[in-house]
Coordinates of C-alpha atoms in Angstrom, one line a residue:
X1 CA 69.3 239.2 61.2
X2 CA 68.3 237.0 58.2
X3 CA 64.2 236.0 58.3
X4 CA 66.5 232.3 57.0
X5 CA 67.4 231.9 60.3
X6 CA 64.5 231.1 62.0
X7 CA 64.4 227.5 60.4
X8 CA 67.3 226.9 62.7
X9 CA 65.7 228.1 65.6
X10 CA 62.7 226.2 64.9
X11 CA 64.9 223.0 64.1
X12 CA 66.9 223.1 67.7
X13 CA 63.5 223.8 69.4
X14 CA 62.0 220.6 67.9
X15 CA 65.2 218.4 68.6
X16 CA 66.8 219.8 71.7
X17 CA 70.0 221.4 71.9
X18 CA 72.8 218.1 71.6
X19 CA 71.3 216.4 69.3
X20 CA 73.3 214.7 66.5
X21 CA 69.7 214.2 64.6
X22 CA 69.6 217.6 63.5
X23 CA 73.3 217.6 61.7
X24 CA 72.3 214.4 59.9
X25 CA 69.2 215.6 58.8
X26 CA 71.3 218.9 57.5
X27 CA 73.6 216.6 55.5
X28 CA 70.4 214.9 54.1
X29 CA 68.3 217.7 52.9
X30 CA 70.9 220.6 52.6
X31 CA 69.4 223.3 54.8
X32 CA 66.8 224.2 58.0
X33 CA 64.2 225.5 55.7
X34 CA 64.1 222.2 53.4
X35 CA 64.0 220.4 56.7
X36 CA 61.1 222.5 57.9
X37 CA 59.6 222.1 54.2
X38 CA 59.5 218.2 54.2
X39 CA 56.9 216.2 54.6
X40 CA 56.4 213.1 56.2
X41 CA 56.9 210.9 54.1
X42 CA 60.5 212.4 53.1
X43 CA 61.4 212.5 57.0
X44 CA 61.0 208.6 57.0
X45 CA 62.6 207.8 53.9
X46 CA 65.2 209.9 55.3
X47 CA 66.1 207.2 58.0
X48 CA 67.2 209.5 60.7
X49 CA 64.2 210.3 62.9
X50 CA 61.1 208.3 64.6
X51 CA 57.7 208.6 64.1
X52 CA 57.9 210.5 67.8
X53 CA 60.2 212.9 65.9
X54 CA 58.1 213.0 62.6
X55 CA 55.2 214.4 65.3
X56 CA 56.6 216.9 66.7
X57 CA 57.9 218.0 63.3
X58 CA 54.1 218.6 62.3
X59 CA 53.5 219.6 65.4
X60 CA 55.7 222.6 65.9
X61 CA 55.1 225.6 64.2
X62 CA 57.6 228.4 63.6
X63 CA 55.4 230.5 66.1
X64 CA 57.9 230.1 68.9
X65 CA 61.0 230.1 66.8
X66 CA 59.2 233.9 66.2
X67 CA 59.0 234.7 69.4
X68 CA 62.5 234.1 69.8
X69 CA 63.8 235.9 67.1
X70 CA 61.6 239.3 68.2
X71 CA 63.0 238.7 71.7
X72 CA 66.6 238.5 70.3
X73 CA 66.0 242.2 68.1
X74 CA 64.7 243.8 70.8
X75 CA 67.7 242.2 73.5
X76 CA 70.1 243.2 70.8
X77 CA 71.4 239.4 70.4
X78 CA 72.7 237.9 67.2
X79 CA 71.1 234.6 66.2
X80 CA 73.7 232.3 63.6
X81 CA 72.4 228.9 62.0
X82 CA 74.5 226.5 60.0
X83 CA 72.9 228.2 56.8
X84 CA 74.8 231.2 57.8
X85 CA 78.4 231.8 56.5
X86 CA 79.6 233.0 59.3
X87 CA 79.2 230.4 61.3
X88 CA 82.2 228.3 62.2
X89 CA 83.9 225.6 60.6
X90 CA 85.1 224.3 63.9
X91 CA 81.6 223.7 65.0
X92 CA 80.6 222.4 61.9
X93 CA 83.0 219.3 62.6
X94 CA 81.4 217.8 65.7
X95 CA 78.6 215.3 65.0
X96 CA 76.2 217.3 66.9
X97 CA 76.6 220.6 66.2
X98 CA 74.0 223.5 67.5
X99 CA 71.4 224.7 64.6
X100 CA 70.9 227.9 66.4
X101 CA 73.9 230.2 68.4
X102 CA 72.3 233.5 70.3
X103 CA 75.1 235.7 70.3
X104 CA 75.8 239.0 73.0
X105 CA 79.1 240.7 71.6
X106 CA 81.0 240.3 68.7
X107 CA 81.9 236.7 67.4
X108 CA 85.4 236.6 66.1
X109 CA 86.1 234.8 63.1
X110 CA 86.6 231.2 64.7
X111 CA 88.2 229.6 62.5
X112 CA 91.3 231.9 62.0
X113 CA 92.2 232.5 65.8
X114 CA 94.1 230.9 68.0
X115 CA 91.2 230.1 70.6
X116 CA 92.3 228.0 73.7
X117 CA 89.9 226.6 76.4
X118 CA 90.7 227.1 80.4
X119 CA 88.1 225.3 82.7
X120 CA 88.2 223.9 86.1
X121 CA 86.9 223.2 89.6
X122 CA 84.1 225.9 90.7
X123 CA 85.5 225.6 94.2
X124 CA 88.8 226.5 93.1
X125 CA 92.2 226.8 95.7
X126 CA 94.1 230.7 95.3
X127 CA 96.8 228.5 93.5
X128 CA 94.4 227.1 91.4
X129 CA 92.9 231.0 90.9
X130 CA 95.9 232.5 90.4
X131 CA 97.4 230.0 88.1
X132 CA 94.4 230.0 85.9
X133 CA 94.5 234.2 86.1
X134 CA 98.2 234.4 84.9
X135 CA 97.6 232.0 82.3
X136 CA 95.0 234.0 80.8
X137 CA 96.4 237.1 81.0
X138 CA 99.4 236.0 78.9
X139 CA 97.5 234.2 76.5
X140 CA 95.1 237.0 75.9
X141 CA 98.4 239.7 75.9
X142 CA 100.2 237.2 73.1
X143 CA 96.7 237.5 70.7
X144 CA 95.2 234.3 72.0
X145 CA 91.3 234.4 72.8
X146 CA 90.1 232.6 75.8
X147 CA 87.1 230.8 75.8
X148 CA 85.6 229.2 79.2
X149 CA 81.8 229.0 80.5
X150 CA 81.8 232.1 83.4
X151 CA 81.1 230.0 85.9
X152 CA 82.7 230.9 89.3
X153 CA 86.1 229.4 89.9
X154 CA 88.4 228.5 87.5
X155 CA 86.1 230.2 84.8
X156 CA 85.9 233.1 86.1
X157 CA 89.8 234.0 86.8
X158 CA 90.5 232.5 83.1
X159 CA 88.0 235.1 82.1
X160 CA 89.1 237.8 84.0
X161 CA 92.7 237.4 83.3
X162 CA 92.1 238.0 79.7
X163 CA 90.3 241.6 80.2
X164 CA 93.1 242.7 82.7
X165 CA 94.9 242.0 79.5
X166 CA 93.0 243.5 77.5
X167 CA 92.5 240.5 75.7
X168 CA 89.0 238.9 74.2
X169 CA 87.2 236.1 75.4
X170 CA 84.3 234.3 75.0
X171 CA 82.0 232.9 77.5
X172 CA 79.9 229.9 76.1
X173 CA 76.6 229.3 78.9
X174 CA 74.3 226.9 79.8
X175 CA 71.6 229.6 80.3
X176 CA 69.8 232.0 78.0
X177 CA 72.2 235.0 77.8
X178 CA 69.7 237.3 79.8
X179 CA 69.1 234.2 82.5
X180 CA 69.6 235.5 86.3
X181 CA 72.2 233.1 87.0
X182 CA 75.5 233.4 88.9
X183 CA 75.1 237.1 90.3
X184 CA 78.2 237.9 91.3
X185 CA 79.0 237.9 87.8
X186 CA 76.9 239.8 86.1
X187 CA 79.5 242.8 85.9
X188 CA 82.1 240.7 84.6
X189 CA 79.2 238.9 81.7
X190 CA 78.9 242.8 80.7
X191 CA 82.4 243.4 80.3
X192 CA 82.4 240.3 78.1
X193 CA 79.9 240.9 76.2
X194 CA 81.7 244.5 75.1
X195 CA 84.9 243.0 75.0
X196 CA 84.1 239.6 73.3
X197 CA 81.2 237.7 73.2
X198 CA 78.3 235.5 75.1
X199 CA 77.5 232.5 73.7
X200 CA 74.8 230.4 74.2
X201 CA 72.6 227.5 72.1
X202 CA 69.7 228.0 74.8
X203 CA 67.3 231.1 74.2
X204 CA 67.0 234.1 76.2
X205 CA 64.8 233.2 79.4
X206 CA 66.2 229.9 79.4
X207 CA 67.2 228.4 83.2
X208 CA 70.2 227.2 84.2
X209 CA 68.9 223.4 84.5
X210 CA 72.1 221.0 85.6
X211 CA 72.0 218.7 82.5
X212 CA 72.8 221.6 80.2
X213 CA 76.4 222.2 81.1
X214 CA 77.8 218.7 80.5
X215 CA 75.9 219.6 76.6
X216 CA 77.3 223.3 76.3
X217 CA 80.8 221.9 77.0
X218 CA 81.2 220.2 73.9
X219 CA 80.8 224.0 72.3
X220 CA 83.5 225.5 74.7
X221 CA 85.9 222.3 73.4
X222 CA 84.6 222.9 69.7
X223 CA 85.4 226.0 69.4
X224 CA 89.2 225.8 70.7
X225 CA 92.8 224.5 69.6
X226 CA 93.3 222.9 73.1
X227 CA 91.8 222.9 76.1
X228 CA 94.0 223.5 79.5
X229 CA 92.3 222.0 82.7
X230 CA 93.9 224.0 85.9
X231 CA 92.1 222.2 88.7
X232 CA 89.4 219.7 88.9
X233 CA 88.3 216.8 91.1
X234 CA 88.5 212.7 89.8
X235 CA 84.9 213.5 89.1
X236 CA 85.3 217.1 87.8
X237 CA 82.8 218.7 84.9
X238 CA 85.9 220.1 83.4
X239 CA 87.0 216.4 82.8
X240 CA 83.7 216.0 80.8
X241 CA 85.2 219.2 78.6
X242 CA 88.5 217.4 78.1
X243 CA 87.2 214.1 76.6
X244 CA 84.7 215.9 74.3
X245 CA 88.2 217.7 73.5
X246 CA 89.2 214.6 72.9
X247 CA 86.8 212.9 70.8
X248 CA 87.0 216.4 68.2
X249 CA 90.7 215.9 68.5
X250 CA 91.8 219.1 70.2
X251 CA 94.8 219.1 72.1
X252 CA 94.8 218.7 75.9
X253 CA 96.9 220.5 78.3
X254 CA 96.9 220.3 82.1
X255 CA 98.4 222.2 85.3
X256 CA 100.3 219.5 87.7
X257 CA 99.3 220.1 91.3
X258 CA 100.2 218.4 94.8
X259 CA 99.6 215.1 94.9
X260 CA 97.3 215.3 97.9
X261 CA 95.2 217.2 97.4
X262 CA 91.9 216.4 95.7
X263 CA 91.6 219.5 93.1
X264 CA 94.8 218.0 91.6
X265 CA 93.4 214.0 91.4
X266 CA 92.1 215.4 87.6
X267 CA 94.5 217.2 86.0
X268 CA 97.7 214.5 87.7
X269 CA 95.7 211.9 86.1
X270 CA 94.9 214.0 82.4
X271 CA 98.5 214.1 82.5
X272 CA 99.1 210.5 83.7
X273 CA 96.9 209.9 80.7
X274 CA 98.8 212.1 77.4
X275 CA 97.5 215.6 78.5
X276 CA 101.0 218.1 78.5
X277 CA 101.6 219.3 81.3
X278 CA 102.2 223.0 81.4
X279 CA 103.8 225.6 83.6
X280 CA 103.2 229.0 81.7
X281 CA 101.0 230.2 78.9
X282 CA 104.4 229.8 76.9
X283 CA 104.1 225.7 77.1
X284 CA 100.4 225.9 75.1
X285 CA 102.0 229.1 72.5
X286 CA 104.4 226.8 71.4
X287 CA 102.1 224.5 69.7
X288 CA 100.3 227.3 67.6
X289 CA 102.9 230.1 66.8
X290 CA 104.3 228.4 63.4
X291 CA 100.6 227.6 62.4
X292 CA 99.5 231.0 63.7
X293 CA 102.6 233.8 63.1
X294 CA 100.1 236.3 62.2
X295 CA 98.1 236.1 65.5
X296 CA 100.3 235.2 68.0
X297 CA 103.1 238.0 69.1
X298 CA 106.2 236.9 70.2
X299 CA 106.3 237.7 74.2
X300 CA 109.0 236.8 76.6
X301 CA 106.1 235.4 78.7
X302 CA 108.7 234.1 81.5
X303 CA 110.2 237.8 81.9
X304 CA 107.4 240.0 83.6
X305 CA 109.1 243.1 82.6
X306 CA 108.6 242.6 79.2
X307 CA 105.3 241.7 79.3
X308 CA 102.4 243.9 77.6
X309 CA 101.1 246.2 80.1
X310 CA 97.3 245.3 81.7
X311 CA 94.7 247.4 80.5
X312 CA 91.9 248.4 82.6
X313 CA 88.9 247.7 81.0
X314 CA 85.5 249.0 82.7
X315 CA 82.0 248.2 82.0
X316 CA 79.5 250.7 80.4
X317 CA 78.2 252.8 83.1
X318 CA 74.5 254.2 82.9
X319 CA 76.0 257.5 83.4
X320 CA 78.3 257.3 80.5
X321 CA 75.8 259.2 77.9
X322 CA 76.0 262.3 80.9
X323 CA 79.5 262.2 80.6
X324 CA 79.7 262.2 76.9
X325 CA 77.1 265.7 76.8
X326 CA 79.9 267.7 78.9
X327 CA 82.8 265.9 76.9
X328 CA 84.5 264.7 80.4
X329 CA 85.7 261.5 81.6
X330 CA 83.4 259.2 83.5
X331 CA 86.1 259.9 86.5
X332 CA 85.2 263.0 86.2
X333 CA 81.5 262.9 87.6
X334 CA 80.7 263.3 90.8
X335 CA 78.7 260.9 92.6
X336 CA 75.3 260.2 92.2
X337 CA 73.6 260.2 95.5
X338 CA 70.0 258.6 95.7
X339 CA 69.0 260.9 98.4
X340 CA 70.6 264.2 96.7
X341 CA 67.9 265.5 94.2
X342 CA 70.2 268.3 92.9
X343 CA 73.4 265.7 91.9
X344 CA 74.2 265.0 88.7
X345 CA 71.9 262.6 86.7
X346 CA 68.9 264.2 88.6
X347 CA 66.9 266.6 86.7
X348 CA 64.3 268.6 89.2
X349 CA 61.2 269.7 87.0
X350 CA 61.5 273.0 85.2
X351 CA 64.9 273.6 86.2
X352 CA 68.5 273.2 83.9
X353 CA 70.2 270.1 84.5
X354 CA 73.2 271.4 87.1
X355 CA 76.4 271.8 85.5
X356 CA 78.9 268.8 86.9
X357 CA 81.7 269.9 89.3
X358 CA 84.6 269.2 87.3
X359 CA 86.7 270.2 90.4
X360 CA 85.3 266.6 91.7
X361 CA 87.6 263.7 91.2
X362 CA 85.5 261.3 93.1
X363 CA 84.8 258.0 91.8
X364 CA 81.4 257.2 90.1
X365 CA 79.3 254.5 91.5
X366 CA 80.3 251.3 90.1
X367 CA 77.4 248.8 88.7
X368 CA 77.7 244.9 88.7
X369 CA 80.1 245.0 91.1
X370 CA 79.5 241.3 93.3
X371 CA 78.4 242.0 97.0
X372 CA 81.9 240.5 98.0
X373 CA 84.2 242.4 95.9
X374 CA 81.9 245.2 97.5
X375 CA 82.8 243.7 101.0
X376 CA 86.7 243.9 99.9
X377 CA 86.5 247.7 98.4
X378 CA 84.8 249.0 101.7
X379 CA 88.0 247.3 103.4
X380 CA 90.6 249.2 101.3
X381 CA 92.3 252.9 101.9
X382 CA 94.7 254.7 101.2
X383 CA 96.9 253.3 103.4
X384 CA 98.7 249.1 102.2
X385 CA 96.1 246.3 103.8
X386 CA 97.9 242.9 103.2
X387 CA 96.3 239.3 101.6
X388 CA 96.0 238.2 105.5
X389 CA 94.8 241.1 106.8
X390 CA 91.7 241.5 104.0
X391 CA 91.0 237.4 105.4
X392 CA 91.1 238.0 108.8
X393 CA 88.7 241.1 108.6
X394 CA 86.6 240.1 106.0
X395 CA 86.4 236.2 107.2
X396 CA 86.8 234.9 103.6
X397 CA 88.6 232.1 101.7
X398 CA 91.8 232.9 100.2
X399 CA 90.1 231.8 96.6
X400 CA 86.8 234.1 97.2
X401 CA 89.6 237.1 98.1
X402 CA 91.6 236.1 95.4
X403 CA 88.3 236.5 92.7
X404 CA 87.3 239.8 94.7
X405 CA 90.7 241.5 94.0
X406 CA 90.9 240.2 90.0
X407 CA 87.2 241.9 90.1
X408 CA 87.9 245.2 91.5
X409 CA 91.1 245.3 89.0
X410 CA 88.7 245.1 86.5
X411 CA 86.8 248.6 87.8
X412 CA 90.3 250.1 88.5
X413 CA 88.8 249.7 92.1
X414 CA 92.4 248.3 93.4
X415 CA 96.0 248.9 93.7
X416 CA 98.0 245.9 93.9
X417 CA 101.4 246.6 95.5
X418 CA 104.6 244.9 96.1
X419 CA 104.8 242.2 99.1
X420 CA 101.1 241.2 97.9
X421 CA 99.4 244.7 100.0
X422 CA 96.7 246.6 98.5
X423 CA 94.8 250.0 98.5
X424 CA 91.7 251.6 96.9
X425 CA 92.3 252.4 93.0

């Protein structure tokens, strides 16, 4: 991490992430350190900021921005400013572009993939899930990254659609990357992070305040071709997301729904509006494989049997490193049980480490799992357990189930079986 970068850092904590200020004061003096080098008379002459800017220019030192930057060595996060060459071009065409990304993951190079957008309603309908699901998935399987904002709903299936894949995406929030927010998802901001990347303009510790997701949105809609809305109310969020679209000229796409019910007032009315409607990940794909022939695989999306094969993809388990020593699989290790001091991954003083029962083909505890996807797993057996069966026991809605099962696909946790029945993975 470049010491340069804490100008940018110490720019977006004097401005506020949003701001257009900042980007006009980067055209003006060339860089975040010459900002932070001016003095007050140049910020005047500059024409761009107040004299209730100019103060907190003198103000604010670059001991916070410091802070921040230890915070983000010892977290492991990657910090990028506009001085950096690495950081998008895409973003760098919005008037108010962020002077400081914190980065969990690896960030793709923007500006050459075929990134496309899928938000929607939090309080989405199992069409509205699934929809959003399959869409991913077939994006992600044709090279396509998918970027959303991991919250629950429609963000979360896009999300998790691409991993089943084994596809990337990117998750941009409105939180500090370590924030407590939105528990249930923690396992799947893991798998993220190891398959993609977090993304967020707020530093770790930051809370989840509501005026910060209508700002992060315009990064989620920056850093995408199009943006596809799958469900969302007349006074959605994710219609806030498709007019930034919009405004940076990205391409709009929509999923039609009934005409009565209120998840589908939005999107009828994007389409009403220009959006194109769409009816398979094939309808966005045909916009970008010409431009993009070298990152987009031809897939007969529309014929299931020649589509790429899901991949499982599991978080890192604490365990892993024990399963690495005896050059076994994770699957491999038996259980650890908290109140069984002679199990693996307990040591008892002055004795060897046991040897692990490689006879065992129990499965190892899983961690980040949501407490409902927990709920659904201790439903399952060996024997089929239908979609109305799982909602009558477990007292759910069919969108909830729907998230729990996409979850435990993720873990290899579930089987799903023909006539929509499922057992334990």
């Amino acid at each position: 991490m470049e010491n340069n970068c804490i100008y940018g850092v110490w720019l977006q904590q004097v401005l506020g992430a949003g701001s257009r200020k900042a980007p006009a004061l980067l055209e003006y003096f060339g860089s975040c350190r010459e900002i932070y080098e001016a003095d007050e008379q140049e910020l005047r002459l500059s024409g761009i900021v107040g004299e209730k800017d100019i103060s907190r220019f003198i103000d604010t030192p670059l001991d916070e921005a410091k802070e921040i930057i230890e915070v983000c060595e010892r977290l492991g996060y990657d910090i990028i400013t506009p001085d950096d060459a690495e950081y998008p071009d895409r973003l760098r065409n919005i008037p108010d572009y962020p002077t400081a990304l914190y980065i969990s993951g690896s960030l793709p190079d923007i500006d050459n993939e075929v990134c496309i957008a899928i938000v929607g309603t939090r309080r989405a309908s199992r069409y509205g899930y699934t929809t959003a699901n399959e869409i991913a998935k077939d994006l992600a399987a044709c090279g396509a990254i998918v970027v959303s904002g991991c919250a629950r709903g429609i963000d979360t299936a896009a999300h998790q659609g691409a991993l089943l894949s084994g596809g990337k995406t990117l998750a941009v929030l409105g939180c500090g990357i370590n924030t407590r927010y939105n528990v249930e998802n923690e396992g799947l901001r893991k798998v993220i992070s190891t398959s993609g990347a977090l993304i967020s303009e707020y530093p770790p510790g930051s809370p989840p305040l509501n005026y910060h997701f209508p700002v992060r949105n315009r990064i989620i809609s920056a850093l995408s071709l199009g943006v596809l809305v799958v469900e969302a109310g007349v006074r959605s969020g994710s219609l806030i997301t498709a007019n930034l679209a919009l405004e940076q000229g990205k391409d709009i796409f929509s999923v039609p729904g009934e005409l009565s019910n209120y998840l589908s007032k939005g999107t009828n009315r994007l389409i009403f509006d220009g959006a194109k409607p769409i009816e398979s990940a094939a309808d966005i794909l045909d916009e970008y494989i010409f431009k993009f022939p070298h990152k987009i695989t031809s897939v007969n999306i529309m014929d299931k049997n020649s589509r790429v094969f899901e991949k499982k993809v599991r978080p890192k388990w604490d365990n892993e490193a024990l399963a690495e020593k005896y050059n076994i699989s994770v699957d491999e290790l038996p259980v650890r049980r908290e109140n069984n001091k002679s199990s693996a991954g307990s040591v008892k003083r002055g004795k060897k480490r046991p040897e692990p029962d490689l006879q065992s083909k129990t499965p190892v505890l899983r961690i980040g799992m949501s407490e409902n996807a927990e709920r659904v797993l201790n439903e399952l057996t060996d024997t089929p357990t239908s979609f109305e069966d799982l909602l009558t026991r477990l007292n759910m809605e069919p969108s909830e189930l729907s998230r729990c099962i996409t979850e435990l696909e993720l873990y290899s946790a579930v089987a799903v079986l023909p006539g929509n029945k499922f057992t334990k993975g």
